[in-house]
Amino acid sequence: MPRLVPSLLSAALAGLLALAVATGELWLVAVGVLVVQVLVATAPAHGAGERPRPTTFVPVVAGSVVATAVAWDPQLLRGTDGTVATEDALISAGVFSGVMLGSAVVVFAGLVGQMLRRDGRQDLVRAVAATVLVGVVATSAAGWVAASGESASIDVVAMAAAALSVALLVWSVPGDRVLLGSGAVTAGALTGVLVSATVEGTGTWVLGLAVGGAAAGCALLGQVLGRAWSVGALPGPQTWAFPAAVSVALVGPAVHVGASLAVLTV
């Protein structure tokens, strides 16, 4: 069952993030997200049979730090004292704007890294595209931090983490991929409904269905993309850690949107 190990690791990472959110310590959530982002940054050289390149790892980590920092402290988006930006900006909860800033850092640092190469710059376009794609995926994980700043974060994160875990466990079973994929998303959505019925206050079955289904779908997409990316890479931990981290990272936007919608239902 080659899909079981990445699925279990994804479930473990999501569970740790859920526990971090439950503690109420935002910095702890940020640390957990950074761990996920570093694992994403270890993406094997796509189809080249090579180990991860610094020209990808360093820009992705740099952009991830920026995205996570903004999600952790949205006040960083405010302008200089006395400017219109400072007077108009009223940011009290997590935002997803850091992903744009983080992605910009990834692009800039990636281009600088390519200019510093001394190996003839083979596959230049492919290398830059790979860095940007991995960077966007990694920065998306900041959605977990942004969601944890909302008042309904504990309920929504619990829904997403549980749905992700159940969906990936179903997906890891051998069999027809189409049927298992449909069953996994359905199981994730039902898990979200079940969690919404057990939490107090925020959870409604509609919200649980939406968050659970979205988390399950994004998690499956991460597994598929991560495994496809790792084809042809040298055997090593990154061939199972990378797909696992991609799944958790891609669920970040779904968690953020779910937490934002939950606030409206209170």
XYZ file of C-alpha atoms in Angstrom:
266
model
C 0.000 0.000 0.000
C 2.335 2.769 -1.228
C -0.227 5.476 -0.438
C -0.601 4.519 3.214
C 2.603 6.128 4.550
C 1.995 9.580 2.989
C -1.645 9.398 4.095
C -0.699 8.631 7.683
C 1.889 11.413 7.693
C -0.675 13.889 6.329
C -3.104 12.863 9.046
C -0.396 13.287 11.678
C 0.564 16.760 10.428
C -3.078 17.880 10.284
C -3.662 16.482 13.758
C -0.705 18.389 15.154
C -1.987 21.604 13.593
C -5.423 20.974 15.105
C -3.852 20.470 18.529
C -1.826 23.651 18.102
C -4.979 25.616 17.262
C -6.722 24.125 20.300
C -3.986 25.508 22.561
C -4.763 29.022 21.395
C -1.070 29.738 20.860
C -0.819 31.237 17.377
C 2.968 30.982 17.313
C 2.703 27.232 17.797
C 0.412 26.976 14.781
C 2.896 29.028 12.768
C 5.718 26.660 13.726
C 3.658 23.665 12.627
C 2.848 25.332 9.319
C 6.517 26.159 8.748
C 7.342 22.473 9.215
C 4.818 21.603 6.515
C 6.216 24.285 4.232
C 9.784 23.066 4.660
C 8.655 19.551 3.735
C 7.006 20.955 0.615
C 10.217 22.802 -0.203
C 12.082 19.471 -0.263
C 10.313 18.640 -3.537
C 12.498 16.262 -5.556
C 13.806 17.551 -8.872
C 10.826 16.752 -11.065
C 11.505 13.701 -13.193
C 15.227 14.351 -13.241
C 16.376 11.653 -10.826
C 18.167 14.293 -8.791
C 17.998 15.477 -5.219
C 16.273 18.774 -4.273
C 18.110 21.828 -5.553
C 18.974 24.836 -3.369
C 17.611 27.058 -6.142
C 14.170 25.682 -5.274
C 14.461 25.019 -1.549
C 15.787 28.422 -0.450
C 13.283 30.603 -2.400
C 10.341 28.437 -1.309
C 11.340 28.585 2.356
C 11.879 32.352 2.130
C 8.460 32.914 0.584
C 6.854 30.576 3.102
C 8.304 32.529 6.021
C 6.867 35.769 4.606
C 3.416 34.263 3.993
C 3.274 32.699 7.443
C 4.520 35.856 9.152
C 1.764 37.959 7.558
C -0.876 35.380 8.483
C 0.481 35.332 12.044
C 0.629 39.120 12.385
C -1.653 40.809 9.818
C -0.627 44.202 11.151
C 2.526 43.799 9.068
C 0.359 44.819 6.095
C -0.290 48.230 7.567
C 1.550 51.197 6.190
C 3.901 53.616 7.891
C 2.497 55.665 10.774
C 0.571 58.651 9.511
C -0.181 57.231 6.069
C -3.622 56.512 4.662
C -2.857 52.802 4.670
C -2.325 52.863 8.428
C -5.500 54.849 9.086
C -7.697 52.685 6.871
C -6.312 49.261 7.751
C -8.145 47.529 10.577
C -6.887 43.965 10.678
C -7.633 41.869 13.732
C -7.749 38.308 12.380
C -5.706 36.186 10.060
C -5.651 37.055 6.381
C -4.630 35.233 3.249
C -2.866 38.210 1.682
C 0.504 36.894 2.784
C 0.312 34.224 0.095
C 0.634 36.897 -2.591
C 3.602 38.486 -0.870
C 5.182 35.109 -0.243
C 4.716 34.069 -3.856
C 6.356 37.302 -4.997
C 9.344 36.535 -2.764
C 9.529 33.023 -4.236
C 9.595 34.389 -7.789
C 12.242 37.018 -7.039
C 14.468 34.717 -4.993
C 14.045 31.962 -7.565
C 15.224 34.208 -10.387
C 18.202 35.354 -8.323
C 19.049 31.734 -7.603
C 18.952 30.861 -11.276
C 21.242 33.780 -12.111
C 23.769 32.484 -9.586
C 23.877 29.019 -11.123
C 27.192 27.955 -12.636
C 26.131 24.678 -14.208
C 25.160 26.014 -17.623
C 21.571 26.662 -16.494
C 20.151 23.551 -18.106
C 16.331 23.365 -18.133
C 16.106 26.983 -17.014
C 12.431 27.517 -17.801
C 11.472 24.195 -16.278
C 13.458 24.924 -13.113
C 11.888 28.361 -12.644
C 8.396 27.011 -13.254
C 8.967 24.221 -10.744
C 10.193 26.684 -8.106
C 7.191 28.967 -8.573
C 4.699 26.088 -8.475
C 6.208 24.557 -5.349
C 6.345 28.006 -3.770
C 2.657 28.696 -4.373
C 1.740 25.330 -2.851
C 3.960 25.927 0.180
C 2.676 29.440 0.860
C -0.913 28.144 0.665
C -0.286 26.341 3.950
C -0.404 29.747 5.638
C -4.182 29.400 5.420
C -4.024 27.255 8.573
C -2.469 30.166 10.458
C -4.947 32.651 9.000
C -7.850 30.413 10.018
C -6.553 30.075 13.568
C -6.997 33.819 14.033
C -10.780 33.543 13.637
C -13.141 33.002 16.568
C -14.444 29.715 15.127
C -11.011 28.336 14.320
C -11.080 25.344 16.674
C -14.300 23.932 15.220
C -13.374 24.470 11.571
C -9.821 23.164 11.939
C -11.169 20.082 13.697
C -13.583 19.486 10.811
C -10.842 19.884 8.217
C -8.262 17.762 10.030
C -10.707 14.933 10.654
C -12.030 15.024 7.085
C -8.503 15.041 5.670
C -7.498 12.047 7.770
C -10.556 9.940 6.936
C -10.449 10.790 3.223
C -6.779 9.894 2.850
C -7.194 6.638 4.749
C -9.963 5.672 2.326
C -7.790 6.775 -0.585
C -4.902 4.577 0.571
C -6.956 1.403 0.112
C -6.053 -0.501 -3.099
C -8.721 -0.461 -5.764
C -10.301 1.583 -8.516
C -9.036 5.156 -8.136
C -12.220 6.804 -9.417
C -14.479 4.920 -7.027
C -12.107 5.340 -4.112
C -11.671 9.028 -4.852
C -15.418 9.586 -4.875
C -15.784 7.548 -1.718
C -12.952 9.422 -0.029
C -14.478 12.851 -0.712
C -17.886 11.606 0.434
C -16.388 10.137 3.593
C -14.568 13.410 4.266
C -17.742 15.447 3.830
C -19.686 13.142 6.155
C -16.867 13.367 8.683
C -17.165 17.143 8.606
C -20.899 16.828 9.296
C -20.215 14.434 12.178
C -17.673 16.769 13.749
C -20.027 19.739 13.352
C -22.655 17.792 15.304
C -20.278 17.180 18.195
C -18.921 20.708 18.645
C -20.825 23.437 20.411
C -21.995 26.708 18.964
C -20.354 27.261 15.599
C -20.828 24.032 13.733
C -23.787 23.562 11.428
C -24.151 20.509 9.249
C -23.969 22.659 6.111
C -20.669 24.163 7.223
C -19.359 20.733 8.186
C -20.360 19.332 4.819
C -18.654 22.171 2.944
C -15.457 22.210 5.009
C -15.199 18.413 5.117
C -15.777 17.986 1.401
C -13.376 20.781 0.461
C -10.665 19.504 2.797
C -11.038 15.951 1.498
C -10.902 17.056 -2.143
C -7.851 19.262 -1.625
C -6.086 16.533 0.346
C -6.629 13.986 -2.411
C -5.428 16.484 -4.997
C -2.269 16.995 -2.967
C -1.587 13.276 -2.801
C -2.073 12.832 -6.540
C 0.076 15.814 -7.480
C 2.766 14.928 -4.953
C 3.062 11.336 -6.117
C 3.084 12.361 -9.773
C 5.788 14.939 -9.061
C 7.965 12.339 -7.338
C 7.942 9.895 -10.257
C 11.533 9.296 -11.370
C 13.079 10.853 -8.283
C 15.768 9.105 -6.295
C 14.340 6.966 -3.471
C 14.330 8.787 -0.165
C 12.133 10.312 2.539
C 11.097 13.164 0.256
C 9.240 10.744 -2.024
C 6.640 10.195 0.727
C 7.091 13.316 2.867
C 6.528 15.635 -0.092
C 3.082 14.268 -1.108
C 2.011 14.251 2.535
C 2.991 17.885 3.041
C 1.406 18.988 -0.242
C -1.925 17.546 0.899
C -1.851 19.518 4.140
C -0.711 22.693 2.379
C -3.487 22.613 -0.217
C -6.105 22.267 2.514
C -4.947 25.605 3.966
C -7.126 27.835 1.736
C -10.176 25.645 2.406
C -9.646 25.950 6.167
C -9.258 29.719 5.916
C -12.428 30.163 3.860
C -14.325 27.813 6.172
C -13.260 29.742 9.276
C -14.281 33.019 7.630
C -17.707 31.626 6.718
C -18.150 30.208 10.216
C -17.815 33.685 11.694
C -20.761 34.821 9.563
C -22.969 32.040 10.900
C -22.384 32.867 14.563
